[in-house]
Coordinates of C-alpha atoms in Angstrom, one line a residue:
Chain A
X19 CA 12.9 19.7 20.3
X20 CA 13.3 16.2 21.6
X21 CA 12.4 15.1 25.0
X22 CA 13.5 12.6 27.5
X23 CA 10.6 11.3 29.6
X24 CA 10.8 9.3 32.9
X25 CA 7.8 7.2 33.7
X26 CA 7.4 5.6 37.1
X27 CA 5.1 2.7 37.8
X28 CA 5.7 1.1 34.4
X29 CA 5.3 -2.5 35.6
X30 CA 1.6 -1.8 35.9
X31 CA -1.0 -1.7 33.1
X32 CA -1.7 2.1 32.8
X33 CA 2.0 2.9 33.4
X34 CA 3.1 0.5 30.7
X35 CA 0.5 1.9 28.2
X36 CA 1.5 5.5 28.9
X37 CA 5.2 4.6 28.4
X38 CA 4.6 3.0 25.1
X39 CA 2.3 5.8 23.9
X40 CA 5.0 8.3 24.7
X41 CA 7.7 6.1 23.1
X42 CA 5.6 6.2 19.9
X43 CA 5.6 10.0 19.9
X44 CA 8.2 11.3 17.4
X45 CA 9.0 14.4 19.6
X46 CA 10.2 12.2 22.3
X47 CA 13.6 10.7 21.9
X48 CA 13.8 8.6 25.0
X49 CA 11.4 7.0 27.5
X50 CA 12.9 5.7 30.7
X51 CA 10.6 3.4 32.5
X52 CA 11.2 3.0 36.2
X53 CA 9.6 0.8 38.7
X54 CA 10.2 0.3 42.3
X55 CA 9.9 -3.3 43.0
X56 CA 9.5 -3.7 46.7
X57 CA 10.9 -7.3 47.0
X58 CA 14.6 -7.4 46.5
X59 CA 15.5 -10.3 44.3
X60 CA 17.3 -11.2 41.1
X61 CA 14.1 -11.0 38.9
X62 CA 13.6 -8.3 36.4
X63 CA 10.9 -5.7 36.7
X64 CA 8.5 -7.7 34.6
X65 CA 8.8 -10.8 36.6
X66 CA 8.6 -9.1 40.0
X67 CA 5.7 -7.1 38.7
X68 CA 3.2 -9.4 40.3
X69 CA 4.3 -8.4 43.7
X70 CA 3.8 -4.7 43.2
X71 CA 0.1 -5.6 43.4
X72 CA -3.0 -3.5 43.2
X73 CA -4.1 -1.8 40.1
X74 CA -3.3 -3.7 37.0
X75 CA -0.3 -5.7 36.4
X76 CA 0.8 -6.1 32.9
X77 CA 4.5 -6.9 32.5
X78 CA 6.2 -4.6 30.0
X79 CA 7.3 -7.3 27.6
X80 CA 3.6 -7.6 26.6
X81 CA 4.0 -4.3 24.9
X82 CA 7.2 -5.0 23.1
X83 CA 5.6 -6.4 20.0
X84 CA 4.1 -3.1 18.8
X85 CA 7.6 -1.9 17.9
X86 CA 7.6 1.1 20.2
X87 CA 8.4 -0.5 23.4
X88 CA 11.9 -1.2 22.2
X89 CA 12.6 2.5 22.8
X90 CA 11.6 2.3 26.4
X91 CA 14.6 1.7 28.6
X92 CA 13.6 -0.1 31.8
X93 CA 15.5 0.8 34.9
X94 CA 14.8 -1.0 38.2
X95 CA 15.0 1.5 41.0
X96 CA 13.5 1.5 44.4
X97 CA 11.9 4.9 44.6
X98 CA 12.5 4.9 48.3
X99 CA 16.2 5.1 47.7
X100 CA 18.1 8.1 46.5
X101 CA 19.1 6.2 43.4
X102 CA 16.4 7.8 41.4
X103 CA 18.3 11.1 41.6
X104 CA 21.2 9.5 39.7
X105 CA 18.8 8.2 37.0
X106 CA 17.4 11.7 36.5
X107 CA 20.8 13.4 36.6
X108 CA 22.4 10.9 34.2
X109 CA 19.7 11.0 31.5
X110 CA 19.0 14.8 31.2
X111 CA 15.3 14.1 31.8
X112 CA 13.0 17.0 31.1
X113 CA 9.6 15.4 31.8
X114 CA 8.6 13.2 34.8
X115 CA 5.4 11.2 34.8
X116 CA 4.9 9.8 38.3
X117 CA 2.4 7.0 38.3
X118 CA 3.6 4.6 40.9
X119 CA 1.1 5.3 43.5
X120 CA 0.1 1.9 44.9
X121 CA -3.6 1.6 45.9
X122 CA -3.6 -1.6 48.0
X123 CA -1.0 -3.2 50.2
X124 CA 0.6 -6.3 48.7
X125 CA 0.2 -9.5 50.5
X126 CA 3.9 -10.0 51.0
X127 CA 5.0 -6.6 52.3
X128 CA 1.9 -5.1 53.8
X129 CA 0.7 -1.6 54.5
X130 CA 3.9 -0.1 56.0
X131 CA 5.8 -0.9 52.8
X132 CA 3.0 0.5 50.7
X133 CA 3.0 3.8 52.6
X134 CA 6.7 4.0 52.4
X135 CA 6.6 3.3 48.7
X136 CA 3.9 5.9 48.1
X137 CA 5.0 8.8 50.3
X138 CA 8.8 8.3 50.7
X139 CA 9.1 7.3 47.1
X140 CA 7.3 10.5 46.0
X141 CA 9.5 12.6 48.3
X142 CA 12.7 11.1 46.8
X143 CA 11.5 11.6 43.3
X144 CA 10.4 15.2 43.9
X145 CA 13.7 15.8 45.8
X146 CA 15.6 14.6 42.8
X147 CA 13.5 16.8 40.4
X148 CA 14.1 19.8 42.6
X149 CA 17.8 19.3 42.3
X150 CA 17.7 18.7 38.6
X151 CA 18.4 21.5 36.2
X152 CA 16.8 19.8 33.2
X153 CA 13.3 18.8 34.5
X154 CA 10.7 21.1 33.1
X155 CA 7.5 19.3 33.6
X156 CA 6.2 17.0 36.3
X157 CA 2.9 15.0 35.9
X158 CA 1.7 13.2 39.0
X159 CA -1.1 10.7 39.1
X160 CA -3.3 11.1 42.2
X161 CA -6.9 9.9 42.9
X162 CA -10.3 11.4 43.6
X163 CA -10.1 9.4 46.8
X164 CA -8.4 12.4 48.3
X165 CA -11.9 14.0 48.6
X166 CA -13.0 11.2 50.9
X167 CA -16.6 10.2 51.0
X168 CA -18.9 11.8 53.5
X169 CA -22.6 12.6 54.1
X170 CA -21.5 16.2 54.9
X171 CA -19.8 17.1 51.7
X172 CA -21.2 18.4 48.5
X173 CA -22.5 15.9 46.0
X174 CA -19.9 16.9 43.3
X175 CA -16.4 17.8 44.2
X176 CA -14.5 20.5 42.3
X177 CA -10.7 20.8 42.5
X178 CA -10.7 23.7 45.0
X179 CA -13.0 22.0 47.5
X180 CA -11.7 21.2 50.9
X181 CA -13.5 18.0 52.1
X182 CA -15.2 18.0 55.4
X183 CA -13.9 14.6 56.5
X184 CA -10.7 14.0 54.4
X185 CA -9.4 10.5 54.3
X186 CA -7.7 9.4 57.5
X187 CA -5.9 6.3 56.5
X188 CA -4.8 4.0 53.7
X189 CA -4.2 4.7 50.1
X190 CA -6.3 7.9 50.1
X191 CA -4.3 9.3 53.0
X192 CA -1.1 8.5 51.1
X193 CA -2.5 10.4 48.1
X194 CA -3.3 13.4 50.3
X195 CA 0.3 13.4 51.6
X196 CA 1.7 12.9 48.1
X197 CA -0.4 15.9 46.9
X198 CA 1.0 18.0 49.8
X199 CA 4.6 17.3 48.7
X200 CA 3.7 17.9 45.0
X201 CA 2.3 21.4 46.0
X202 CA 5.4 22.1 48.0
X203 CA 7.5 21.2 45.0
X204 CA 5.5 23.4 42.8
X205 CA 6.0 26.3 45.1
X206 CA 9.8 25.8 45.3
X207 CA 10.2 25.3 41.6
X208 CA 7.8 27.7 40.0
X209 CA 9.7 27.3 36.7
X210 CA 8.6 23.7 36.5
X211 CA 5.1 22.9 35.1
X212 CA 3.4 20.7 37.6
X213 CA 0.2 18.8 36.7
X214 CA -1.6 16.9 39.4
X215 CA -4.3 14.5 38.1
X216 CA -7.0 13.1 40.3
X217 CA -8.3 10.1 38.6
X218 CA -11.6 8.3 39.3
X219 CA -11.3 4.5 39.4
X220 CA -9.8 3.1 36.2
X221 CA -11.9 0.6 34.3
X222 CA -11.2 -1.1 31.0
X223 CA -10.4 -4.5 29.4
X224 CA -6.8 -4.5 30.8
X225 CA -7.3 -3.1 34.2
X226 CA -7.1 -5.4 37.2
X227 CA -7.8 -3.6 40.4
X228 CA -9.6 -4.2 43.7
X229 CA -12.6 -2.7 42.0
X230 CA -12.6 -5.0 39.0
X231 CA -12.1 -7.9 41.3
X232 CA -15.0 -6.7 43.3
X233 CA -17.4 -6.7 40.3
X234 CA -16.3 -10.1 39.1
X235 CA -17.3 -11.8 42.4
X236 CA -20.5 -13.8 42.0
X237 CA -22.1 -12.1 45.0
X238 CA -21.3 -8.5 45.8
X239 CA -21.5 -7.3 49.4
X240 CA -23.0 -3.9 49.7
X241 CA -23.8 -1.7 52.7
X242 CA -27.4 -2.0 53.7
X243 CA -29.5 1.2 53.1
X244 CA -26.9 2.9 51.0
X245 CA -26.6 3.2 47.2
X246 CA -23.4 5.2 46.5
X247 CA -22.8 7.1 43.3
X248 CA -19.6 5.9 41.6
X249 CA -17.5 7.3 38.8
X250 CA -15.1 5.6 36.5
X251 CA -12.5 6.6 33.9
X252 CA -11.8 4.3 31.0
X253 CA -8.1 3.3 30.6
X254 CA -8.0 4.7 27.0
X255 CA -9.1 8.1 28.3
X256 CA -6.7 7.9 31.3
X257 CA -3.8 7.2 28.9
X258 CA -4.8 10.0 26.6
X259 CA -5.0 12.5 29.5
X260 CA -1.6 11.4 30.7
X261 CA -0.1 11.7 27.2
X262 CA -1.4 15.2 26.7
X263 CA -0.2 16.3 30.1
X264 CA 3.3 14.8 29.5
X265 CA 3.7 16.4 26.1
X266 CA 2.0 19.8 26.7
X267 CA 2.1 22.4 29.5
X268 CA -1.1 22.2 31.6
X269 CA -0.2 23.3 35.1
X270 CA -2.7 22.8 37.8
X271 CA -4.8 20.2 39.5
X272 CA -7.5 18.4 37.5
X273 CA -10.2 15.8 38.2
X274 CA -10.3 13.1 35.6
X275 CA -13.5 11.0 35.3
X276 CA -16.0 9.8 32.7
X277 CA -19.1 11.9 32.5
X278 CA -22.1 11.0 34.7
X279 CA -22.4 8.6 37.6
X280 CA -23.6 5.1 38.1
X281 CA -25.2 3.9 41.3
X282 CA -23.8 0.8 42.8
X283 CA -27.1 -0.9 42.4
X284 CA -27.0 -0.1 38.7
X285 CA -23.5 -1.5 38.4
X286 CA -24.6 -4.7 40.1
X287 CA -27.6 -5.1 37.8
X288 CA -25.6 -4.3 34.7
X289 CA -23.1 -6.9 35.7
X290 CA -25.7 -9.5 36.4
X291 CA -24.5 -10.0 39.9
X292 CA -26.4 -10.4 43.1
X293 CA -25.9 -8.0 45.9
X294 CA -25.7 -8.9 49.5
X295 CA -26.7 -5.9 51.6
X296 CA -24.9 -6.1 55.0
X297 CA -25.3 -3.6 57.9
X298 CA -22.2 -1.5 58.0
X299 CA -20.6 -3.2 61.1
X300 CA -20.9 -6.6 59.4
X301 CA -19.5 -5.1 56.2
X302 CA -16.5 -3.9 58.2
X303 CA -15.9 -7.4 59.7
X304 CA -16.2 -9.1 56.4
X305 CA -13.8 -6.5 55.0
X306 CA -11.1 -7.3 57.6
X307 CA -11.6 -11.0 56.9
X308 CA -11.3 -10.8 53.1
X309 CA -8.5 -8.3 53.3
X310 CA -6.5 -10.8 55.3
X311 CA -7.1 -13.3 52.6
X312 CA -5.8 -10.8 50.2
X313 CA -8.8 -11.0 47.9
X314 CA -10.6 -7.7 47.7
X315 CA -9.9 -4.3 49.2
X316 CA -12.5 -3.5 51.9
X317 CA -10.7 -0.8 53.8
X318 CA -12.5 1.7 55.9
X319 CA -12.3 4.2 53.0
X320 CA -13.9 1.5 50.9
X321 CA -16.8 1.3 53.4
X322 CA -17.3 5.0 53.3
X323 CA -17.2 5.0 49.5
X324 CA -19.7 2.1 49.5
X325 CA -22.0 4.2 51.8
X326 CA -21.7 7.7 50.5
X327 CA -20.2 7.5 47.1
X328 CA -18.3 10.3 45.3
X329 CA -18.6 12.3 42.1
X330 CA -16.3 14.9 40.8
X331 CA -16.6 17.8 38.4
X332 CA -14.4 17.6 35.3
X333 CA -15.2 20.9 33.7
X334 CA -11.7 22.3 34.4
X335 CA -9.9 19.4 32.6
X336 CA -12.3 19.7 29.7
X337 CA -11.7 23.4 29.4
X338 CA -8.0 23.1 29.7
X339 CA -7.5 20.3 27.2
X340 CA -10.4 21.3 24.9
X341 CA -11.3 17.6 25.0
X342 CA -13.8 15.3 26.7
X343 CA -13.2 11.7 27.8
X344 CA -14.6 9.4 25.1
X345 CA -16.1 7.0 27.6
X346 CA -18.7 8.2 30.0
X347 CA -18.8 6.5 33.4
X348 CA -21.5 4.2 32.1
X349 CA -19.7 3.4 28.8
X350 CA -16.5 2.7 30.7
X351 CA -18.4 0.2 32.9
X352 CA -20.1 -1.4 29.9
X353 CA -16.8 -1.8 28.1
X354 CA -15.3 -3.4 31.2
X355 CA -18.4 -5.8 31.4
X356 CA -17.9 -6.7 27.7
X357 CA -14.3 -7.6 28.2
X358 CA -15.2 -9.8 31.1
X359 CA -18.3 -11.2 29.4
X360 CA -20.6 -10.1 32.2
X361 CA -24.2 -9.3 31.3
X362 CA -27.5 -8.7 33.2
X363 CA -29.3 -11.7 34.5
X364 CA -32.5 -10.9 32.7
X365 CA -33.2 -9.5 29.3
X366 CA -29.5 -9.3 28.6
X367 CA -29.9 -7.2 25.5
X368 CA -28.4 -4.0 26.8
X369 CA -25.0 -4.4 25.1
Chain B
X22 CA -72.1 2.4 24.7
X23 CA -70.5 5.1 22.6
X24 CA -66.9 4.8 23.7
X25 CA -66.0 1.5 22.1
X26 CA -62.5 1.9 20.7
X27 CA -63.1 -0.9 18.2
X28 CA -66.3 0.4 16.9
X29 CA -65.2 4.0 16.2
X30 CA -62.8 2.7 13.5
X31 CA -59.8 4.8 14.3
X32 CA -58.2 2.6 16.9
X33 CA -56.3 -0.5 15.8
X34 CA -57.8 -3.4 17.8
X35 CA -54.3 -4.7 18.6
X36 CA -53.3 -1.4 20.2
X37 CA -55.7 -1.6 23.0
X38 CA -54.6 0.5 26.0
X39 CA -54.3 -2.5 28.3
X40 CA -51.7 -4.2 26.1
X41 CA -49.9 -0.9 25.7
X42 CA -49.7 -0.5 29.4
X43 CA -48.5 -4.0 29.9
X44 CA -45.8 -3.5 27.2
X45 CA -44.8 -0.3 28.9
X46 CA -44.6 -1.9 32.3
X47 CA -42.5 -4.7 30.9
X48 CA -40.1 -2.3 29.3
X49 CA -39.9 -0.4 32.5
X50 CA -39.2 -3.5 34.5
X51 CA -36.5 -4.6 32.0
X52 CA -34.8 -1.3 32.3
X53 CA -34.8 -1.4 36.0
X54 CA -33.6 -5.0 36.3
X55 CA -30.7 -4.5 33.8
X56 CA -29.6 -1.2 35.3
X57 CA -30.3 0.5 32.0
X58 CA -31.5 3.9 33.2
X59 CA -29.9 7.3 34.0
X60 CA -29.3 9.1 37.2
X61 CA -27.9 12.6 37.4
X62 CA -24.7 13.5 39.2
X63 CA -26.6 14.1 42.4
X64 CA -28.1 10.6 42.2
X65 CA -31.6 11.8 41.0
X66 CA -33.4 8.9 39.4
X67 CA -36.2 10.7 37.5
X68 CA -37.8 7.5 36.2
X69 CA -38.1 5.8 39.6
X70 CA -39.3 9.1 41.2
X71 CA -42.0 9.7 38.6
X72 CA -43.2 6.1 38.1
X73 CA -43.0 4.7 41.6
X74 CA -42.1 6.9 44.5
X75 CA -44.5 9.8 43.7
X76 CA -47.2 7.3 43.0
X77 CA -46.9 6.1 46.6
X78 CA -47.2 9.7 47.9
X79 CA -50.2 10.7 45.8
X80 CA -52.9 9.1 47.9
X81 CA -51.6 10.9 50.9
X82 CA -51.5 14.2 48.9
X83 CA -55.0 13.8 47.3
X84 CA -57.1 12.0 49.8
X85 CA -55.5 12.2 53.2
X86 CA -54.4 15.9 53.3
X87 CA -56.6 17.1 50.4
X88 CA -53.8 19.5 49.4
X89 CA -54.9 22.6 47.5
X90 CA -52.5 24.8 45.7
X91 CA -52.7 28.5 44.8
X92 CA -50.8 30.9 42.6
X93 CA -48.9 28.2 40.7
X94 CA -48.3 30.9 38.0
X95 CA -45.5 32.2 40.2
X96 CA -43.4 29.0 39.5
X97 CA -41.5 29.6 36.3
X98 CA -42.1 27.0 33.6
X99 CA -38.4 26.5 33.1
X100 CA -35.1 27.8 34.4
X101 CA -33.7 28.1 37.9
X102 CA -35.7 29.4 40.8
X103 CA -35.5 29.0 44.5
X104 CA -38.6 28.0 46.4
X105 CA -38.4 29.1 50.0
X106 CA -41.0 27.7 52.4
X107 CA -42.0 27.3 56.1
X108 CA -41.1 24.0 57.7
X109 CA -43.3 22.3 60.2
X110 CA -44.8 19.0 61.3
X111 CA -42.2 17.1 63.3
X112 CA -41.4 14.9 60.3
X113 CA -40.7 16.6 57.0
X114 CA -43.9 15.5 55.3
X115 CA -44.3 19.1 54.0
X116 CA -41.3 18.6 51.8
X117 CA -42.8 15.6 50.1
X118 CA -46.2 17.2 49.6
X119 CA -44.5 20.3 48.0
X120 CA -42.7 18.0 45.7
X121 CA -45.9 16.2 44.6
X122 CA -47.6 19.6 44.2
X123 CA -44.9 21.0 41.9
X124 CA -44.5 17.8 39.9
X125 CA -48.2 17.2 39.3
X126 CA -49.4 20.8 39.0
X127 CA -46.5 22.8 37.7
X128 CA -44.7 20.0 35.9
X129 CA -41.4 20.7 37.6
X130 CA -39.0 18.4 39.5
X131 CA -38.3 19.9 42.9
X132 CA -34.7 19.6 44.1
X133 CA -34.7 20.0 47.9
X134 CA -31.7 20.9 50.1
X135 CA -31.7 18.6 53.1
X136 CA -30.0 18.4 56.5
X137 CA -26.8 16.3 56.7
X138 CA -28.6 14.0 59.2
X139 CA -30.7 12.7 56.3
X140 CA -27.6 11.6 54.4
X141 CA -26.0 9.8 57.4
X142 CA -29.0 7.6 57.8
X143 CA -29.4 4.3 55.9
X144 CA -32.3 4.1 53.4
X145 CA -33.4 7.7 54.0
X146 CA -30.2 9.1 52.6
X147 CA -30.3 7.2 49.3
X148 CA -34.0 7.6 48.8
X149 CA -33.6 11.3 49.3
X150 CA -30.9 11.4 46.6
X151 CA -32.9 9.2 44.2
X152 CA -35.9 11.6 44.6
X153 CA -33.7 14.5 43.5
X154 CA -32.6 16.0 46.8
X155 CA -29.2 16.8 48.1
X156 CA -27.3 18.2 51.0
X157 CA -28.0 21.8 51.9
X158 CA -24.6 23.4 51.1
X159 CA -23.7 26.4 49.0
X160 CA -21.8 24.2 46.4
X161 CA -24.8 21.9 45.7
X162 CA -27.3 24.8 45.7
X163 CA -25.2 26.8 43.3
X164 CA -24.7 23.8 41.0
X165 CA -28.4 23.0 40.8
X166 CA -29.4 26.6 40.2
X167 CA -26.8 27.0 37.5
X168 CA -28.2 23.9 35.8
X169 CA -31.6 25.7 35.8
X170 CA -33.2 23.4 38.3
X171 CA -36.1 24.3 40.7
X172 CA -34.5 24.2 44.1
X173 CA -36.5 24.1 47.3
X174 CA -35.2 25.1 50.7
X175 CA -36.6 25.3 54.3
X176 CA -34.4 27.9 56.0
X177 CA -35.8 27.2 59.4
X178 CA -34.4 23.7 59.3
X179 CA -34.8 21.7 62.5
X180 CA -35.9 24.8 64.4
X181 CA -39.0 24.9 62.3
X182 CA -39.9 21.3 61.7
X183 CA -39.3 20.4 65.4
X184 CA -41.0 23.3 67.1
X185 CA -43.7 22.7 69.7
X186 CA -47.4 22.8 68.7
X187 CA -47.9 26.0 70.8
X188 CA -45.7 27.9 68.3
X189 CA -47.5 26.8 65.2
X190 CA -47.4 29.1 62.2
X191 CA -44.7 31.3 63.8
X192 CA -41.7 31.3 61.5
X193 CA -38.5 30.6 63.3
X194 CA -35.2 32.2 62.7
X195 CA -33.8 31.8 59.2
X196 CA -30.2 30.5 59.5
X197 CA -27.5 32.5 57.9
X198 CA -29.3 33.4 54.7
X199 CA -27.1 31.2 52.6
X200 CA -30.0 30.5 50.3
X201 CA -30.3 34.2 49.5
X202 CA -26.6 34.3 48.6
X203 CA -27.0 31.3 46.3
X204 CA -30.0 32.9 44.6
X205 CA -28.0 36.1 44.0
X206 CA -25.0 34.3 42.7
X207 CA -27.2 32.4 40.2
X208 CA -29.4 35.5 39.5
X209 CA -32.6 33.4 40.0
X210 CA -35.9 34.5 41.5
X211 CA -36.8 33.5 45.1
X212 CA -40.4 32.2 45.3
X213 CA -41.7 32.7 48.9
X214 CA -44.1 29.8 49.7
X215 CA -46.5 29.2 52.6
X216 CA -47.6 25.7 53.5
X217 CA -50.6 25.5 55.8
X218 CA -51.7 22.1 57.3
X219 CA -48.3 20.6 58.1
X220 CA -48.4 22.0 61.6
X221 CA -51.3 19.8 62.7
X222 CA -50.1 16.4 61.4
X223 CA -48.0 15.5 64.5
X224 CA -48.8 18.1 67.2
X225 CA -45.6 18.1 69.2
X226 CA -46.5 18.6 72.9
X227 CA -43.4 17.4 74.5
X228 CA -39.8 16.3 73.8
X229 CA -37.4 13.7 75.1
X230 CA -34.1 15.6 74.8
X231 CA -31.8 13.1 76.6
X232 CA -33.1 10.1 74.6
X233 CA -32.8 12.2 71.4
X234 CA -29.2 13.1 72.2
X235 CA -28.5 9.4 72.8
X236 CA -29.9 8.5 69.4
X237 CA -28.1 11.4 67.7
X238 CA -31.4 13.0 66.7
X239 CA -32.2 16.7 66.9
X240 CA -35.4 16.0 69.0
X241 CA -37.6 13.1 69.9
X242 CA -41.2 14.3 69.9
X243 CA -44.1 13.4 72.1
X244 CA -47.5 13.9 70.4
X245 CA -50.9 13.1 71.7
X246 CA -50.6 9.6 70.1
X247 CA -46.9 9.0 70.1
X248 CA -45.3 7.1 71.8
X249 CA -48.6 6.3 73.5
X250 CA -50.1 4.3 70.6
X251 CA -46.7 3.0 69.4
X252 CA -46.5 2.7 65.6
X253 CA -50.1 3.7 65.2
X254 CA -49.1 7.0 66.6
X255 CA -47.0 7.5 63.5
X256 CA -50.0 7.9 61.3
X257 CA -50.2 11.6 60.5
X258 CA -53.5 13.4 61.5
X259 CA -55.6 14.2 58.3
X260 CA -55.4 18.0 58.5
X261 CA -56.5 20.1 55.6
X262 CA -53.5 21.5 53.6
X263 CA -53.0 24.5 51.4
X264 CA -49.9 25.6 49.6
X265 CA -49.5 29.1 48.2
X266 CA -46.7 30.3 46.1
X267 CA -46.0 34.0 46.5
X268 CA -44.8 36.6 44.0
X269 CA -41.2 35.9 43.0
X270 CA -38.6 38.2 44.4
X271 CA -36.0 39.0 41.8
X272 CA -32.3 38.8 42.5
X273 CA -31.0 39.4 39.0
X274 CA -30.7 43.2 39.6
X275 CA -27.8 42.5 42.0
X276 CA -24.3 41.9 40.9
X277 CA -23.2 38.3 41.6
X278 CA -20.6 39.9 44.0
X279 CA -23.5 41.2 46.1
X280 CA -23.8 37.7 47.5
X281 CA -20.7 38.5 49.6
X282 CA -22.3 41.6 51.1
X283 CA -23.7 40.4 54.5
X284 CA -25.9 43.4 55.1
X285 CA -27.7 43.0 51.8
X286 CA -28.0 39.2 52.3
X287 CA -29.4 39.7 55.8
X288 CA -31.9 42.3 54.7
X289 CA -33.1 40.2 51.8
X290 CA -33.4 37.2 54.1
X291 CA -35.5 39.2 56.5
X292 CA -37.7 40.5 53.6
X293 CA -38.3 36.9 52.4
X294 CA -39.1 35.8 55.9
X295 CA -41.7 38.6 56.4
X296 CA -43.3 37.8 53.1
X297 CA -43.7 34.2 54.0
X298 CA -45.1 35.0 57.4
X299 CA -47.7 37.3 55.8
X300 CA -48.6 34.6 53.2
X301 CA -48.9 32.1 56.0
X302 CA -51.2 34.2 58.1
X303 CA -53.5 35.0 55.2
X304 CA -53.6 31.4 54.0
X305 CA -54.3 30.0 57.5
X306 CA -57.3 32.3 57.7
X307 CA -58.5 31.2 54.3
X308 CA -58.2 27.6 55.2
X309 CA -60.2 27.8 58.5
X310 CA -60.4 24.7 60.6
X311 CA -57.6 22.2 60.3
X312 CA -60.0 19.2 60.5
X313 CA -63.0 20.7 58.6
X314 CA -66.1 18.7 59.5
X315 CA -65.2 18.4 63.2
X316 CA -62.9 21.2 64.4

């Protein structure tokens, strides 16, 4: 049986990689790559990609030379408009991989547009899927940020856990709302396989995100008196999980993260950076300042993550796929350091 | 003298213990400075705990409180178990002393379940995680016990540690018995434990409730020396300590579903509480005066 797959968010790194991996799969006849470009203009998806901001921009043409990307058809649709329904109806799409969740507001359009893109965009897409008679499988990329970060929650989150203090704004709040619509869709269309994937922060040679920009600064502001536990997932593992989910039936909600945790202090030392511990009010002020300058994301959630950290349990995913991420959290971080040529200040022999 | 390592011919002169120690220290420092060490998913940094933090507590354990332990045989050598103890002393010094006791004398890392207040505070929260402890919640307790860790809990919580000196050695109410439910779910033994000595370190003779509320603390104690002597009043009194581990109470005879039977959980909670109170009374008699040569 041949499949037609729709991938949203293809103008960004992970989305582009997933699209080309799927295009290389002989069982898949067509891959339609969609991206919502928030700024109207004559430029193609690839050119406008730099305005979509946030987690990794890699224009699709970069993937064309491997001979598979030619089979990806790029369609430029603003997910917030009902046009997406026409794309789905016209192409007899049976699998939808929704990866266009944007994690930080772009400088030009701001937070309101980001929220609209994330939430309204998902609603439009799911609405179109609900109408479609051909869609059989929906895979949605979410984030472990939906668990928030709090001193009153368990150290390790499992998928069924209701967080004490869920996220109240920003990207994480968008993700919580998106997940709500995805669950609603799954209830209304029980015949469709819905996989919801909560990813830890992506890291890898090709990822450009607020987090990677944070670790490449010469001095890293941290919150005084706190040393959060962080978890990462390597981009190769993220792509593999998305490929499996898009080509096989694995209904449910799954955490995706590399094994183990790293403390922020460990990350700082491995990266050979200096940390600058700031009391949390100062951290917040600094956050507002640099956010205005559009450099790094220091949102209130970021402050909470930088204070209390977050770790998730991935046993469900491993049992379901019979597979473990190849990179542990530590290995993913080290691979990222290697690609940026960062090394510890002293002794530098750990690589 | 007789113990000359060079003269006895077996030791290589190059491998003298001082050089070994230096090399070991340098390797340790290199690992720390390059971030090349492991922490578990709860944030427990075993190397830092064993090599640095416990070292700082040992003088207090050995020379200040002269802690004696009894019936260590009741602590299993491996596998999960739940150590349940009385809590006293205004500041939770008893938790730290129990951790040193179990590390040094039973070779086990103690994973304590702490109040959420601890994890809200800067410094204290992350030190607590680095030394192996986590938030007192069923999810974390179950997870640690499933991994075969030795988990410690003080069911009296703030009611115990912050009680007035006049109520010393009287066990307070034991919360909701969540610890018993966790032990049943994991099928691990409960080790009732009595700690004598912690009651006298900061005799709480008064409280400043409104100031405590203002600071978001459960209580703000007045002791004979605090706040009268300022920071000096924070030095704990050198009472004589004893820690006794009672006979383990098995929970593996129950079905895991029994954890959802409130009657059973309450009864078992009461039983554990009575056992600890008895242990505590006997141990207090055995110890005698809190400040031996004088009182």
